mmCIF file with all atom_site columns, C-alpha atoms in Angstrom:
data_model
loop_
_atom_site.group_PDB
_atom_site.id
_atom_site.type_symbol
_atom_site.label_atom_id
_atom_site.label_alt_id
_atom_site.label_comp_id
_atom_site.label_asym_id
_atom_site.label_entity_id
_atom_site.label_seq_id
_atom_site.pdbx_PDB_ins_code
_atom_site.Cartn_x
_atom_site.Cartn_y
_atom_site.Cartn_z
_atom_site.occupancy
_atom_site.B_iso_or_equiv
_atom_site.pdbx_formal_charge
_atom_site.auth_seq_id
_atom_site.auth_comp_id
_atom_site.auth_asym_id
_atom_site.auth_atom_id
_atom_site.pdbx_PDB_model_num
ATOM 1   C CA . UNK M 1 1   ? -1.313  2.277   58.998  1.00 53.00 ? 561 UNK M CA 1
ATOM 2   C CA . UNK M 1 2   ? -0.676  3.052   62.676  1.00 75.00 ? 562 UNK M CA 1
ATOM 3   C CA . UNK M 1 3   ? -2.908  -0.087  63.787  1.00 74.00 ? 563 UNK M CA 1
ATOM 4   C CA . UNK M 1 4   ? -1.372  -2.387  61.375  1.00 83.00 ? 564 UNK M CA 1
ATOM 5   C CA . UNK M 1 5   ? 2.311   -1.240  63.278  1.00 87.00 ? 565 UNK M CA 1
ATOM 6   C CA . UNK M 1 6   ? 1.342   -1.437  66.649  1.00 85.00 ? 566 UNK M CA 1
ATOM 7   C CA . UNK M 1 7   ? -0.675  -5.267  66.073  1.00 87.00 ? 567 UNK M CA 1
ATOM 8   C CA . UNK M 1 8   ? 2.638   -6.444  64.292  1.00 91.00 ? 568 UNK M CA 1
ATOM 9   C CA . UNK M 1 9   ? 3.856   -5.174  67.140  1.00 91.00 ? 569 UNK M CA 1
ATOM 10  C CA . UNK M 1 10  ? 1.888   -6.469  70.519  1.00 91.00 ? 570 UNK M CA 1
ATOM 11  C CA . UNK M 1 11  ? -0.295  -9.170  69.100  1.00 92.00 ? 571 UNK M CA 1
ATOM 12  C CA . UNK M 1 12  ? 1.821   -11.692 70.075  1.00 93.00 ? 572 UNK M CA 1
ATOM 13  C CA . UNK M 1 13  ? 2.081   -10.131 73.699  1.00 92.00 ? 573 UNK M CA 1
ATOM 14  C CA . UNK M 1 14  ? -2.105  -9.725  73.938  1.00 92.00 ? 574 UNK M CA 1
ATOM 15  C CA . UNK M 1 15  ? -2.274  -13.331 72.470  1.00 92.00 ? 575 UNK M CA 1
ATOM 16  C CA . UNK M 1 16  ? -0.040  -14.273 75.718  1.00 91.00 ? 576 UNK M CA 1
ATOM 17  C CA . UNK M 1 17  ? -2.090  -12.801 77.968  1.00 89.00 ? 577 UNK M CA 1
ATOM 18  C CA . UNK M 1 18  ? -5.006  -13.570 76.910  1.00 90.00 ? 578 UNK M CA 1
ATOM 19  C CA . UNK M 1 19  ? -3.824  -17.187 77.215  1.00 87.00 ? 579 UNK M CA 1
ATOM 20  C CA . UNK M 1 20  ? -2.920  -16.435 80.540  1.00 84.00 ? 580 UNK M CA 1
ATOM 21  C CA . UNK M 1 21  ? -6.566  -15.932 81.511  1.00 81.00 ? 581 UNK M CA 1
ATOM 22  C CA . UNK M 1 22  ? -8.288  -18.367 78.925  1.00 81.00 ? 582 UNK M CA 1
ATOM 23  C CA . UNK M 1 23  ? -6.062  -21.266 79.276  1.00 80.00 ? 583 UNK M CA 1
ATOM 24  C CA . UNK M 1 24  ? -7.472  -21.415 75.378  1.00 83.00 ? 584 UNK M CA 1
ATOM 25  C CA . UNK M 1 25  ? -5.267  -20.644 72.417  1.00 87.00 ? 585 UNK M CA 1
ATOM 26  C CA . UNK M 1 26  ? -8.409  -20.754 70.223  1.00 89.00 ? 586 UNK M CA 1
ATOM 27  C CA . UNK M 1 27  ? -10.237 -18.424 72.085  1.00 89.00 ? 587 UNK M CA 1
ATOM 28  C CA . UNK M 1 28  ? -7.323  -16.340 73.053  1.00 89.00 ? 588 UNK M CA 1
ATOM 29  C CA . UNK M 1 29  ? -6.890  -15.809 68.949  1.00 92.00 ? 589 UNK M CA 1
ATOM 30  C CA . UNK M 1 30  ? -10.693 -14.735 68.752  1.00 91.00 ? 590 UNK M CA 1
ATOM 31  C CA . UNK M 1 31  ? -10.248 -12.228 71.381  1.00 93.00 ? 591 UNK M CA 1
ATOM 32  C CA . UNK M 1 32  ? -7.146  -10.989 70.336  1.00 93.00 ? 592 UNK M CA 1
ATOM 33  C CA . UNK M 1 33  ? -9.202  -10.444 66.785  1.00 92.00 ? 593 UNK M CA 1
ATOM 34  C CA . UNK M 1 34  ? -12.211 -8.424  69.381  1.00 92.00 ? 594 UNK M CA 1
ATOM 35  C CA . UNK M 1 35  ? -9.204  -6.736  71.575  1.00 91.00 ? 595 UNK M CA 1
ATOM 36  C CA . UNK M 1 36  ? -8.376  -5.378  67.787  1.00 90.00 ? 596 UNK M CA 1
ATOM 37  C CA . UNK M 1 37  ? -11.000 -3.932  66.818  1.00 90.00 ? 597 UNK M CA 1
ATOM 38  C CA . UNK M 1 38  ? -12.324 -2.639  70.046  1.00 89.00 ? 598 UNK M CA 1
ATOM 39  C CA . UNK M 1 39  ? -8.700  -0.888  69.863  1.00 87.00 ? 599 UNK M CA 1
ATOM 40  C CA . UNK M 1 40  ? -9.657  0.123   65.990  1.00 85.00 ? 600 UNK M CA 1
ATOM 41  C CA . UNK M 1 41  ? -13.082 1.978   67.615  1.00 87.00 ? 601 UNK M CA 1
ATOM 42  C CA . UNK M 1 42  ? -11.155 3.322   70.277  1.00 84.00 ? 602 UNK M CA 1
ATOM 43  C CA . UNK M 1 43  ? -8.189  5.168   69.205  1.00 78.00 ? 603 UNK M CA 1
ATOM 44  C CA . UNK M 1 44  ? -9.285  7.826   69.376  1.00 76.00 ? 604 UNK M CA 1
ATOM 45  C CA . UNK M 1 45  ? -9.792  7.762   72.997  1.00 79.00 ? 605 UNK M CA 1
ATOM 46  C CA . UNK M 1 46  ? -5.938  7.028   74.009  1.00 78.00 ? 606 UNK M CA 1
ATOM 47  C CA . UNK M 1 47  ? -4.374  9.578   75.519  1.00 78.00 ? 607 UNK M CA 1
ATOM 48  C CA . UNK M 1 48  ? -0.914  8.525   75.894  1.00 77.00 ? 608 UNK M CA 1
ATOM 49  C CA . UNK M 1 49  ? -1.342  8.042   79.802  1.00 79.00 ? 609 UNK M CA 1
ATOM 50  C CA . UNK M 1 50  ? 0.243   4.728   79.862  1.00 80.00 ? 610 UNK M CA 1
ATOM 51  C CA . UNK M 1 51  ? 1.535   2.183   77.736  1.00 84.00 ? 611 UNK M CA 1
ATOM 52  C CA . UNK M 1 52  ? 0.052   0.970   74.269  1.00 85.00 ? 612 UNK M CA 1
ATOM 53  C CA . UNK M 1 53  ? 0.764   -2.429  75.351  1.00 88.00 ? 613 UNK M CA 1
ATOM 54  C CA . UNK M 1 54  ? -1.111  -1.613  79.215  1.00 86.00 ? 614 UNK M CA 1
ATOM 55  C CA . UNK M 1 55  ? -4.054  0.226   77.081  1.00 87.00 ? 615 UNK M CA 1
ATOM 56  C CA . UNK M 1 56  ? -4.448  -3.229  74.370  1.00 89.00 ? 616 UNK M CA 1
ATOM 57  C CA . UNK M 1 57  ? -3.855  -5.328  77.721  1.00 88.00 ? 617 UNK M CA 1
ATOM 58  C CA . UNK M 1 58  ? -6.854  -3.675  79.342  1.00 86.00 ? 618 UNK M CA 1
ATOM 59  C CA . UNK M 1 59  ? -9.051  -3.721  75.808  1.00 89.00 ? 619 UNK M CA 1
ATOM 60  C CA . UNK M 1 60  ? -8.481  -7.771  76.316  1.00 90.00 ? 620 UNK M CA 1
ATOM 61  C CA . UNK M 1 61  ? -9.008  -7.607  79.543  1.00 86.00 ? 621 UNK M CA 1
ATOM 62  C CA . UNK M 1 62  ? -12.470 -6.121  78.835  1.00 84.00 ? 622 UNK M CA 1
ATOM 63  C CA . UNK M 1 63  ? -13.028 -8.578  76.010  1.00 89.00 ? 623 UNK M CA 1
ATOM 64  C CA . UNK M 1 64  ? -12.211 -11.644 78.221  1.00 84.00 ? 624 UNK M CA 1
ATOM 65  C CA . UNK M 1 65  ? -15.244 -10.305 80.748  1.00 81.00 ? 625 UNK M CA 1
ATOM 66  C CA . UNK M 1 66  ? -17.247 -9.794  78.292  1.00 81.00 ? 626 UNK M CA 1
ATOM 67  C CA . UNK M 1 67  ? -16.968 -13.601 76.827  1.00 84.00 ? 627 UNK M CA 1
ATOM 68  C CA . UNK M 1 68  ? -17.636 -14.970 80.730  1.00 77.00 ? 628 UNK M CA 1
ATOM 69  C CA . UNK M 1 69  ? -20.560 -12.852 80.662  1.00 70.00 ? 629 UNK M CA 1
ATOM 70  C CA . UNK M 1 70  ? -22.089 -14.430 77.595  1.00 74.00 ? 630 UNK M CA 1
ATOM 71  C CA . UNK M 1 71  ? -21.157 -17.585 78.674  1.00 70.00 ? 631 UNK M CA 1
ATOM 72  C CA . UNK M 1 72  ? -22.284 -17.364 82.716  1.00 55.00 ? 632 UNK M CA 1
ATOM 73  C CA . UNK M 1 73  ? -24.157 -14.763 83.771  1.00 47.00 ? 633 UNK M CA 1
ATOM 74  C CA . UNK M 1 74  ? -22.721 -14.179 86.472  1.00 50.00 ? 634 UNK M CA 1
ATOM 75  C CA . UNK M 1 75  ? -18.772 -14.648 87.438  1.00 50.00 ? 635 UNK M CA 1
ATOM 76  C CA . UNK M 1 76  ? -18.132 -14.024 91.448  1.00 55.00 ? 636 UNK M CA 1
ATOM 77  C CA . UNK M 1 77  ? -14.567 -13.408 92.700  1.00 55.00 ? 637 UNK M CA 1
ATOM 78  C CA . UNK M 1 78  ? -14.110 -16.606 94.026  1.00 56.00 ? 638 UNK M CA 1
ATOM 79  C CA . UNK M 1 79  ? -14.682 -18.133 90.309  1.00 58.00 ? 639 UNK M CA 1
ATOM 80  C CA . UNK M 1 80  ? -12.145 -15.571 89.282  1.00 60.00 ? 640 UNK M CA 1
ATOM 81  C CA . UNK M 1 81  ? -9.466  -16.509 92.060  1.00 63.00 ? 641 UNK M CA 1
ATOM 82  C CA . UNK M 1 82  ? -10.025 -19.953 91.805  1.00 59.00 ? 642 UNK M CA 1
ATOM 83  C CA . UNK M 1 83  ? -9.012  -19.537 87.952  1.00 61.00 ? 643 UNK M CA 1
ATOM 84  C CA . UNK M 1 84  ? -6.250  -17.084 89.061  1.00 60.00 ? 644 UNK M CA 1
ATOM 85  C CA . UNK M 1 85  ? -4.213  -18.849 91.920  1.00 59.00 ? 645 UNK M CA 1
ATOM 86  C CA . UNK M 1 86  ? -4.198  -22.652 90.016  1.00 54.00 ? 646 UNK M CA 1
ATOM 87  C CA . UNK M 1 87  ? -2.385  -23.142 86.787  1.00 46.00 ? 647 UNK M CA 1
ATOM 88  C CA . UNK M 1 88  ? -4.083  -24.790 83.596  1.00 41.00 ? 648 UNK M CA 1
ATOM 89  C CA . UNK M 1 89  ? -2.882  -28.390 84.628  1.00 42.00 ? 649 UNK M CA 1
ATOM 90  C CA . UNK M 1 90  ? -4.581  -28.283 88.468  1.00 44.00 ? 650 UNK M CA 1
ATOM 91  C CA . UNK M 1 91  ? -8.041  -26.928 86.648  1.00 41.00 ? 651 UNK M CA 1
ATOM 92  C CA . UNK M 1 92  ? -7.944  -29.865 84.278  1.00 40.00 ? 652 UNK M CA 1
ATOM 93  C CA . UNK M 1 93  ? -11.226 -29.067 82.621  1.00 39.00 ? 653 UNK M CA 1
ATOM 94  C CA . UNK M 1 94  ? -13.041 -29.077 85.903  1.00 42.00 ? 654 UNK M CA 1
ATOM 95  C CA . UNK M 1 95  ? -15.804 -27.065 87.008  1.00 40.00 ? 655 UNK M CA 1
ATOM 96  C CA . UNK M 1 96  ? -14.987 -24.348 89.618  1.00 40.00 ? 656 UNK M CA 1
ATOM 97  C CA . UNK M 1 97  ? -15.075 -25.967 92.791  1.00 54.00 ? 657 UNK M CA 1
ATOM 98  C CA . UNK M 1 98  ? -16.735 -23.528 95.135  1.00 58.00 ? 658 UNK M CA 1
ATOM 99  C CA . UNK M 1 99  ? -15.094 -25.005 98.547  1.00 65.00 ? 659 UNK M CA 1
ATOM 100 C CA . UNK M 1 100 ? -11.661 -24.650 97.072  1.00 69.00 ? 660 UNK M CA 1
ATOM 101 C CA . UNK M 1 101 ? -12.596 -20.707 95.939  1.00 70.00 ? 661 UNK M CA 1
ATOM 102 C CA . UNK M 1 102 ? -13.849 -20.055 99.313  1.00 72.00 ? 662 UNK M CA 1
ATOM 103 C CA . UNK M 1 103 ? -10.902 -21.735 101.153 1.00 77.00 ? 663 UNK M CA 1
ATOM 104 C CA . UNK M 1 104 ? -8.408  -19.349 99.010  1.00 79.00 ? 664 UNK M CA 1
ATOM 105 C CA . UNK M 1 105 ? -10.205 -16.620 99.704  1.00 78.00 ? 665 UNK M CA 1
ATOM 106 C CA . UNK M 1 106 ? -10.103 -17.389 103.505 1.00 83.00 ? 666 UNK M CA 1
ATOM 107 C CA . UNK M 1 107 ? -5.996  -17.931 103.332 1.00 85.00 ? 667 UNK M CA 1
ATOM 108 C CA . UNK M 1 108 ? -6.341  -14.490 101.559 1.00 85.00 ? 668 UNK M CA 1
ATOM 109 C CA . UNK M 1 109 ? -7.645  -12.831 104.484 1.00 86.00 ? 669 UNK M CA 1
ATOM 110 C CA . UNK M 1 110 ? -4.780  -13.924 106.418 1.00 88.00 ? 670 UNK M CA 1
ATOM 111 C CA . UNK M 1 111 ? -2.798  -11.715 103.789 1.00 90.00 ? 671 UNK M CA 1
ATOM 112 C CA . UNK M 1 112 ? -2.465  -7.844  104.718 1.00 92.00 ? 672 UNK M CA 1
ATOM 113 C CA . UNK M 1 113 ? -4.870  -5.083  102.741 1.00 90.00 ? 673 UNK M CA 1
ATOM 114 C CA . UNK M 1 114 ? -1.563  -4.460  100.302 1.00 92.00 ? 674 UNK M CA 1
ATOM 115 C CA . UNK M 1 115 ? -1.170  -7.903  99.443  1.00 91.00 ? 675 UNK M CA 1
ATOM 116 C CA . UNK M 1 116 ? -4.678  -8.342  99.199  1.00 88.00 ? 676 UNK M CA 1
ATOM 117 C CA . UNK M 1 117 ? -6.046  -5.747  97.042  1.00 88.00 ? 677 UNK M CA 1
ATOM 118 C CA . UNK M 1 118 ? -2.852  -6.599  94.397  1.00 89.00 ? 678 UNK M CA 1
ATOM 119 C CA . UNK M 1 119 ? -3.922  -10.332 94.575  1.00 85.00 ? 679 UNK M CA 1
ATOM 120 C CA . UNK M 1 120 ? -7.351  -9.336  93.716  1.00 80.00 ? 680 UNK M CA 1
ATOM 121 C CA . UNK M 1 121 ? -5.943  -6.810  91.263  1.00 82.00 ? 681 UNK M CA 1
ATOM 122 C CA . UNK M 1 122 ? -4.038  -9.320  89.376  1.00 81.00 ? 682 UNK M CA 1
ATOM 123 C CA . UNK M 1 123 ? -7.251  -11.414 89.779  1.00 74.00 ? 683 UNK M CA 1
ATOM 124 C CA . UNK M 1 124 ? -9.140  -8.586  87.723  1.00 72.00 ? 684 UNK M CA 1
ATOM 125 C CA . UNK M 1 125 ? -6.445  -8.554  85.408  1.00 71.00 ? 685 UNK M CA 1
ATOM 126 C CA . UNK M 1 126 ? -4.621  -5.732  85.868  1.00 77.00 ? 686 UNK M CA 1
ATOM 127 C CA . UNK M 1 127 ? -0.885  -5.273  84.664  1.00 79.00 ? 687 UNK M CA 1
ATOM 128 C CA . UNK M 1 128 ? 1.729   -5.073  87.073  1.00 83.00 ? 688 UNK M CA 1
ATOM 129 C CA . UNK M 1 129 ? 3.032   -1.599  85.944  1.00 84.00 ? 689 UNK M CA 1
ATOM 130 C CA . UNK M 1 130 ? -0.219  -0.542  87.239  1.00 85.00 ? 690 UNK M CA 1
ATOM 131 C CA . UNK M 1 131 ? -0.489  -1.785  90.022  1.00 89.00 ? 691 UNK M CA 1
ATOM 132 C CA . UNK M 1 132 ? 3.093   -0.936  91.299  1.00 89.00 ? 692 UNK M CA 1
ATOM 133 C CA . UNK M 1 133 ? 1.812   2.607   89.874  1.00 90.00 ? 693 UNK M CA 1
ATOM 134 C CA . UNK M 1 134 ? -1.154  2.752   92.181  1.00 90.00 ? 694 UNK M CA 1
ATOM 135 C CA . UNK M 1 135 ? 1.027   1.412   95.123  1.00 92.00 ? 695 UNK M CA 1
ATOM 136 C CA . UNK M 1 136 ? 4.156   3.552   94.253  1.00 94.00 ? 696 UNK M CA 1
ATOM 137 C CA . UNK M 1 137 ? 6.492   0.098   93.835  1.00 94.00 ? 697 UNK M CA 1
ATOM 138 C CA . UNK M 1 138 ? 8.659   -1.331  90.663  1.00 92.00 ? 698 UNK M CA 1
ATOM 139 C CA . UNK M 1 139 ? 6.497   -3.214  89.031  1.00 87.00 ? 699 UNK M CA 1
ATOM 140 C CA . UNK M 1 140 ? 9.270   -6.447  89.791  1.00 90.00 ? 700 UNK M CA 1
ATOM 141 C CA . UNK M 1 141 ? 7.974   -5.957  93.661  1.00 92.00 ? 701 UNK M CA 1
ATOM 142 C CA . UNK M 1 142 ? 4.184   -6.320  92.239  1.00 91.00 ? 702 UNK M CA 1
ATOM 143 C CA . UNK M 1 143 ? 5.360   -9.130  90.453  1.00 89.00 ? 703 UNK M CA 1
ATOM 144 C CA . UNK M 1 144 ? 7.236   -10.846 93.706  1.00 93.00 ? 704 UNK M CA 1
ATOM 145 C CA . UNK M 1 145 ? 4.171   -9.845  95.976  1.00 93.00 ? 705 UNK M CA 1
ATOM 146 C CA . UNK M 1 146 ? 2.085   -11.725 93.674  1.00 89.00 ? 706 UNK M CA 1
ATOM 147 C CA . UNK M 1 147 ? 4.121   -14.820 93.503  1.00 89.00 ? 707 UNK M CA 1
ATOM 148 C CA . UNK M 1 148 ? 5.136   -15.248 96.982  1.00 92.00 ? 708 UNK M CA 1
ATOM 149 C CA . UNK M 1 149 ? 1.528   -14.965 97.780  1.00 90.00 ? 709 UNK M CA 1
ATOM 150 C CA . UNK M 1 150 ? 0.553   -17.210 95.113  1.00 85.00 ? 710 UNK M CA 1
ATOM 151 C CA . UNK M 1 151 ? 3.076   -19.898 96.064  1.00 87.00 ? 711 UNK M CA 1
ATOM 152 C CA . UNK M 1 152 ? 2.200   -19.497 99.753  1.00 89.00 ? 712 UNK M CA 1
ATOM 153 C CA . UNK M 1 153 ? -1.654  -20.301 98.971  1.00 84.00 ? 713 UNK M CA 1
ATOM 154 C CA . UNK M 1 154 ? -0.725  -23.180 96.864  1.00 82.00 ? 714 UNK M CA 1
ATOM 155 C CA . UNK M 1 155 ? 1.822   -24.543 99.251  1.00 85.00 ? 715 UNK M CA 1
ATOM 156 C CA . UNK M 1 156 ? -1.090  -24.032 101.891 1.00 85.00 ? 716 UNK M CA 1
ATOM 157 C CA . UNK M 1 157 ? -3.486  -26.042 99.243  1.00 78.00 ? 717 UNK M CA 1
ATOM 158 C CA . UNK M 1 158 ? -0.851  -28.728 99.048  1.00 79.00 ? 718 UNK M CA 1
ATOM 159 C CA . UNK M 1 159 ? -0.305  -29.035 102.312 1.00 82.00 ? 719 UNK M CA 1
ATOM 160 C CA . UNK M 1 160 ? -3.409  -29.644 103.878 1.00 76.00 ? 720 UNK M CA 1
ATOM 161 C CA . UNK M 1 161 ? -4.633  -32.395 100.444 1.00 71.00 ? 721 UNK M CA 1
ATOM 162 C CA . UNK M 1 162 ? -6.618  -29.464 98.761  1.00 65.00 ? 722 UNK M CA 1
ATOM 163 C CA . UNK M 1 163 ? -4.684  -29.328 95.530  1.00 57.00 ? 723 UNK M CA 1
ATOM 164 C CA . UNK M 1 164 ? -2.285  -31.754 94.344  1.00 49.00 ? 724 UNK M CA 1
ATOM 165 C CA . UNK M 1 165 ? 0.936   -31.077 91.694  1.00 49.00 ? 725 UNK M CA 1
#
């Protein structure tokens, strides 16, 4: 009874963010489905030491890598940032262009250690309540980090014919 409450409850918010990092409703509903049941098997585990919604976030987080996995054996960072820092209409069903990752990684390294490690952070998928909890900050200033940086690399991207909106 206590899973049926809390899916009627967040299933809607895991099928967002799975979205988020699928840019696939189909697939997002699948994993939702996994996230689920991997929450089913691991109840018993949760502790209470953050949020239900930041524990099922994590779950589909997990799920999510474990997909890529099956479907590429290996996934680098710049794969994941590439994914990350453009939005669904710039990939356009491409494959990851490896110049462009590299490049954004490069305009990352302009970016201080703070601002870096949350980039990759978000990259990895982690929530912003975490990682304004590991950087003592509200998790709105993880959130503005993130996008300024974001907008600043894309601007960048823009600017010099990389990317186009």
């Amino acid at each position: 009874m206590l899973l049926k409450k809390i899916y009627e409850e967040y299933k809607q918010d895991v099928f967002k963010y799975l979205v988020t990092l699928t840019y696939d409703t189909s697939l997002s509903e699948d994993l939702v489905s996994e996230t689920f049941l991997g929450a089913l098997k691991s109840l018993y585990k949760f502790k209470g030491e953050c949020s239900i919604k930041t524990w099922l976030f994590s779950i589909a987080r997990n799920k999510w890598y474990e997909y890529l996995r099956k479907q590429k054996p290996t996934i680098s960072i710049d794969d994941l940032a590439y994914n990350y820092l453009l939005s669904e209409n710039d990939l356009d069903g491409s494959l990851i262009k490896k110049e462009l990752a590299s490049k954004i990684n490069t305009l990352l390294d302009n970016e201080s250690s703070r601002t870096k490690d949350i980039i990759f952070m978000r990259i990895e998928g982690y929530s912003y309540f975490e990682i304004g909890k590991k950087y003592n900050i509200s998790e709105g200033s993880a959130r503005v980090i993130d996008y300024r940086t974001k907008k600043k690399i894309k601007d960048t991207l823009m600017k010099e014919g990389v990317v186009y909106e």
